[in-house]
Amino acid sequence: MAYDPNNIFARILRGEIPNKTVYEDEYALAFHDINPQTPTHVLVIPKGAYVSFADFSAEASDAEIVGLVRAVGKVARDLGAEHPGYRILTNNGADARQEVPHLHVHVFAGTDLGRMIKPAGK
Ligand code: AMP
């Protein structure tokens, strides 16, 4: 899938749409999800134009990959989520119901998150 430069997270990166930023560096931006699923729900996105994890893992530079992973770890730590814990999740493609075509890592915390995932219809 080609990258759509008008997707909502691209517009957030360009400052065209406001966001509640929790962290920013050269490689990543982290902000609160607009429709939180848990008491703490933050999205961490790379600054580069990558549609998905598939795209990012294949095409991003080593520095971009390290930058995003370190940003996710720092955000979780700074949110105080390491203890008692947090979950990270990245939806990739249709079966995962990825809605925004710019890679984003969800960071869920602030409650007992239950076990793993629940498939549709279960
Ligand atoms: P996904 O289904 O993994 O693509 O998740 C997309 C996420 O982006 C959802 O959790 C939405 O609530 C969130 N979202 C959509 N628009 C915004 C926005 N303007 N600011 C913050 N989060 C957003």
XYZ file of N, CA and C and ligand atoms in Angstrom:
389
model
N 0.848 -1.200 0.000
C 0.000 0.000 0.000
C 0.884 1.251 0.000
N 0.590 2.189 -0.887
C 1.356 3.435 -0.925
C 0.995 4.300 0.281
N 1.956 5.063 0.744
C 1.730 5.935 1.899
C 0.851 7.123 1.494
N -0.191 7.368 2.293
C -1.086 8.505 2.040
C -0.632 9.675 2.912
N -0.053 10.710 2.319
C 0.473 11.818 3.128
C -0.612 12.644 3.814
N -1.882 12.341 3.515
C -2.968 13.065 4.174
C -3.635 12.257 5.283
N -3.018 11.101 5.666
C -3.617 10.361 6.775
C -3.504 11.198 8.055
N -4.348 10.872 9.019
C -4.485 11.761 10.197
C -3.190 11.897 10.994
N -2.388 10.838 11.037
C -1.150 10.952 11.831
C -0.087 11.753 11.070
N -0.101 11.693 9.755
C 0.788 12.563 8.974
C 0.422 14.021 9.235
N -0.864 14.287 9.325
C -1.317 15.662 9.579
C -0.953 16.101 10.992
N -1.017 15.173 11.939
C -0.569 15.495 13.308
C 0.923 15.819 13.287
N 1.709 15.019 12.576
C 3.161 15.269 12.514
C 3.465 16.632 11.898
N 2.644 17.075 10.965
C 2.862 18.386 10.333
C 2.286 19.534 11.164
N 1.641 19.201 12.289
C 1.080 20.234 13.155
C -0.238 20.782 12.655
N -0.886 20.070 11.732
C -2.158 20.552 11.176
C -3.347 20.200 12.065
N -3.152 19.192 12.920
C -4.206 18.734 13.830
C -3.585 18.675 15.225
N -4.295 19.197 16.249
C -3.704 19.184 17.592
C -3.611 17.775 18.164
N -2.719 17.605 19.107
C -2.614 16.326 19.804
C -2.111 16.600 21.209
N -2.326 15.624 22.088
C -1.818 15.748 23.460
C -0.496 14.983 23.529
N 0.586 15.705 23.259
C 1.907 15.084 23.179
C 2.404 14.688 24.561
N 2.964 13.478 24.637
C 3.621 13.071 25.882
C 5.128 12.956 25.691
N 5.588 12.816 24.443
C 7.027 12.696 24.200
C 7.295 12.954 22.723
N 8.452 13.569 22.455
C 8.860 13.772 21.066
C 10.374 13.800 20.994
N 10.918 13.160 19.985
C 12.345 13.288 19.697
C 12.524 13.241 18.182
N 13.771 13.040 17.759
C 14.095 13.065 16.325
C 13.338 11.998 15.524
N 13.036 10.879 16.185
C 12.495 9.729 15.459
C 11.021 9.451 15.710
N 10.492 9.955 16.815
C 9.152 9.512 17.223
C 8.362 10.629 17.883
N 7.037 10.474 17.792
C 6.105 11.342 18.517
C 5.147 10.422 19.267
N 4.895 10.753 20.531
C 3.934 9.984 21.331
C 2.855 10.926 21.834
N 1.602 10.471 21.729
C 0.478 11.323 22.135
C -0.672 10.448 22.611
N -1.569 11.057 23.394
C -2.706 10.305 23.924
C -3.683 9.953 22.813
N -4.161 8.697 22.844
C -5.191 8.270 21.897
C -6.475 9.074 22.163
N -7.136 9.492 21.106
C -8.332 10.333 21.229
C -9.525 9.549 21.795
N -9.471 8.237 21.686
C -10.565 7.376 22.168
C -9.967 6.249 23.013
N -9.506 6.605 24.224
C -8.715 5.639 25.003
C -9.490 4.377 25.374
N -8.825 3.244 25.236
C -9.417 1.948 25.563
C -9.065 1.503 26.968
N -8.093 2.151 27.577
C -7.657 1.856 28.941
C -7.368 3.199 29.622
N -7.222 3.218 30.956
C -6.982 4.502 31.635
C -5.786 5.258 31.055
N -4.744 4.551 30.683
C -3.633 5.146 29.944
C -3.582 4.483 28.575
N -3.667 5.278 27.511
C -3.618 4.747 26.147
C -2.899 5.785 25.293
N -1.661 5.472 24.988
C -0.797 6.389 24.237
C -0.390 5.725 22.934
N -0.256 6.525 21.893
C 0.225 6.046 20.597
C 1.627 6.590 20.370
N 2.522 5.726 19.911
C 3.878 6.157 19.576
C 4.062 5.912 18.080
N 4.414 6.956 17.355
C 4.530 6.832 15.895
C 5.923 7.269 15.440
N 6.418 6.640 14.368
C 7.679 7.112 13.797
C 7.444 8.404 13.032
N 8.468 9.239 12.939
C 8.315 10.481 12.174
C 8.380 10.232 10.671
N 8.971 9.118 10.283
C 9.049 8.768 8.868
C 7.712 8.277 8.343
N 7.584 8.289 7.011
C 6.334 7.937 6.342
C 6.262 6.426 6.097
N 5.744 5.697 7.084
C 5.615 4.238 6.969
C 4.164 3.844 7.241
N 3.605 3.054 6.350
C 2.197 2.676 6.437
C 1.924 1.775 7.638
N 2.841 0.863 7.896
C 2.533 -0.235 8.813
C 3.819 -0.820 9.373
N 3.675 -1.781 10.265
C 4.849 -2.472 10.791
C 5.560 -3.223 9.674
N 4.796 -3.803 8.763
C 5.404 -4.532 7.642
C 6.314 -3.602 6.842
N 5.793 -2.433 6.509
C 6.529 -1.423 5.755
C 7.751 -0.953 6.547
N 7.538 -0.599 7.803
C 8.610 -0.048 8.650
C 9.735 -1.069 8.832
N 9.377 -2.301 9.158
C 10.405 -3.306 9.454
C 11.241 -3.621 8.229
N 10.648 -3.444 7.034
C 11.384 -3.740 5.796
C 12.161 -2.531 5.276
N 11.625 -1.337 5.472
C 12.164 -0.159 4.774
C 12.872 0.865 5.655
N 12.582 0.902 6.947
C 13.173 1.944 7.801
C 14.655 1.673 8.025
N 15.388 2.741 8.295
C 16.812 2.596 8.616
C 16.966 1.995 10.016
N 18.147 1.477 10.284
C 18.404 0.943 11.630
C 18.175 2.032 12.676
N 18.614 3.248 12.376
C 18.469 4.344 13.346
C 16.994 4.630 13.618
N 16.158 4.576 12.584
C 14.724 4.828 12.789
C 14.090 3.713 13.634
N 14.503 2.486 13.369
C 13.938 1.357 14.118
C 14.351 1.445 15.586
N 15.634 1.693 15.822
C 16.103 1.843 17.204
C 15.397 3.030 17.861
N 15.266 4.113 17.110
C 14.640 5.308 17.667
C 13.220 5.052 18.117
N 12.438 4.337 17.298
C 11.044 4.073 17.669
C 10.973 3.140 18.877
N 11.775 2.087 18.851
C 11.720 1.119 19.963
C 12.131 1.796 21.269
N 13.179 2.589 21.225
C 13.613 3.282 22.450
C 12.538 4.274 22.920
N 11.881 4.936 21.979
C 10.830 5.892 22.355
C 9.672 5.171 23.043
N 9.278 4.008 22.530
C 8.186 3.250 23.160
C 8.575 2.884 24.594
N 9.788 2.392 24.769
C 10.240 2.022 26.116
C 10.272 3.220 27.049
N 10.752 4.331 26.554
C 10.844 5.540 27.394
C 9.467 6.054 27.770
N 8.572 6.071 26.799
C 7.204 6.549 27.073
C 6.557 5.698 28.169
N 6.656 4.385 28.033
C 6.053 3.498 29.037
C 6.683 3.738 30.405
N 7.993 3.894 30.413
C 8.702 4.141 31.682
C 8.261 5.472 32.287
N 8.245 6.515 31.471
C 7.909 7.850 31.971
C 6.446 7.957 32.403
N 5.595 7.117 31.827
C 4.188 7.096 32.254
C 4.027 6.355 33.583
N 5.104 5.756 34.068
C 5.036 4.977 35.302
C 4.365 3.642 35.091
N 4.427 3.139 33.839
C 3.673 1.937 33.491
C 4.491 0.640 33.604
N 5.786 0.760 33.868
C 6.568 -0.493 33.935
C 6.075 -1.398 35.051
N 5.685 -0.776 36.163
C 5.119 -1.515 37.295
C 3.785 -0.864 37.621
N 2.675 -1.578 37.582
C 2.548 -3.029 37.504
C 2.536 -3.605 36.086
N 2.654 -2.790 35.040
C 2.793 -3.381 33.712
C 2.020 -2.652 32.639
N 2.332 -3.003 31.411
C 1.651 -2.392 30.270
C 1.647 -3.375 29.106
N 0.888 -3.044 28.068
C 0.852 -3.871 26.857
C 1.104 -2.972 25.661
N 1.934 -3.456 24.723
C 2.098 -2.728 23.461
C 1.486 -3.574 22.347
N 0.911 -2.878 21.368
C 0.185 -3.564 20.294
C 0.270 -2.721 19.020
N 0.481 -3.382 17.911
C 0.490 -2.706 16.621
C -0.401 -3.469 15.660
N -1.442 -2.830 15.183
C -2.326 -3.465 14.203
C -1.737 -3.299 12.817
N -1.722 -4.406 12.067
C -1.118 -4.406 10.734
C -2.101 -5.003 9.738
N -2.728 -4.144 8.928
C -3.578 -4.644 7.855
C -5.009 -4.933 8.261
N -5.751 -5.473 7.295
C -7.210 -5.598 7.416
C -7.650 -6.527 8.547
N -7.060 -7.708 8.656
C -7.499 -8.636 9.694
C -7.252 -8.082 11.092
N -6.247 -7.224 11.212
C -5.968 -6.593 12.507
C -6.779 -5.310 12.684
N -7.545 -4.960 11.640
C -8.398 -3.765 11.665
C -7.599 -2.483 11.884
N -6.458 -2.418 11.222
C -5.687 -1.173 11.258
C -6.504 -0.083 10.576
N -6.724 1.021 11.294
C -7.555 2.105 10.759
C -6.721 3.234 10.168
N -5.626 3.552 10.823
C -4.821 4.684 10.358
C -3.570 4.148 9.657
N -3.377 4.515 8.378
C -2.275 3.933 7.606
C -0.944 4.652 7.796
N -0.596 4.864 9.073
C 0.742 5.328 9.463
C 1.078 4.505 10.702
N 2.202 3.771 10.663
C 2.532 2.879 11.774
C 2.353 3.562 13.123
N 1.684 2.874 14.047
C 1.552 3.379 15.411
C 1.587 2.214 16.373
N 2.278 2.442 17.485
C 2.351 1.443 18.549
C 1.446 1.920 19.679
N 0.435 1.112 19.990
C -0.438 1.425 21.119
C 0.275 1.032 22.409
N 0.209 1.895 23.418
C 0.692 1.558 24.761
C -0.518 1.630 25.692
N -0.904 0.462 26.207
C -2.058 0.361 27.106
C -1.571 0.138 28.528
N -2.157 0.847 29.489
C -1.752 0.671 30.885
C -2.819 1.245 31.796
N -2.606 1.041 33.101
C -3.457 1.678 34.097
C -4.562 0.799 34.628
N -4.590 -0.445 34.204
C -5.592 -1.385 34.710
C -5.103 -2.805 34.410
N -5.782 -3.791 34.991
C -5.507 -5.180 34.616
C -5.966 -5.356 33.169
N -5.058 -5.704 32.283
C -5.354 -5.742 30.841
C -5.907 -7.088 30.374
N -6.100 -8.005 31.280
C -6.624 -9.303 30.864
C -5.571 -10.081 30.095
N -5.993 -11.213 29.506
C -5.027 -12.074 28.832
C -5.085 -11.852 27.332
N -3.994 -11.425 26.755
C -3.803 -11.387 25.309
C -4.959 -10.737 24.562
N -5.472 -11.402 23.523
C -6.460 -10.768 22.656
C -7.728 -11.615 22.552
N -8.787 -10.939 22.080
C -10.082 -11.627 21.909
C -10.428 -11.560 20.427
N -10.466 -12.696 19.710
C -10.823 -12.659 18.295
C -12.263 -12.172 18.090
N -12.535 -11.608 16.902
C -13.869 -11.117 16.581
C -14.905 -12.223 16.751
N -16.029 -11.878 17.348
C -17.135 -12.830 17.488
C -17.024 -13.760 18.668
N -15.915 -13.665 19.417
C -15.764 -14.561 20.580
C -16.165 -13.834 21.854
P -5.704 1.340 14.708
O -7.026 0.649 14.716
O -4.603 0.477 15.299
O -5.332 1.905 13.354
O -5.829 2.533 15.736
C -6.025 3.849 15.373
C -6.133 4.625 16.672
O -5.964 6.007 16.379
C -7.457 4.477 17.389
O -7.216 3.972 18.705
C -8.025 5.896 17.401
O -8.742 6.199 18.571
C -6.767 6.730 17.268
N -6.959 8.064 16.695
C -7.611 8.400 15.554
N -7.546 9.723 15.343
C -6.814 10.244 16.363
C -6.391 11.557 16.713
N -6.700 12.638 15.958
N -5.649 11.720 17.844
C -5.347 10.657 18.608
N -5.701 9.393 18.331
C -6.441 9.190 17.235
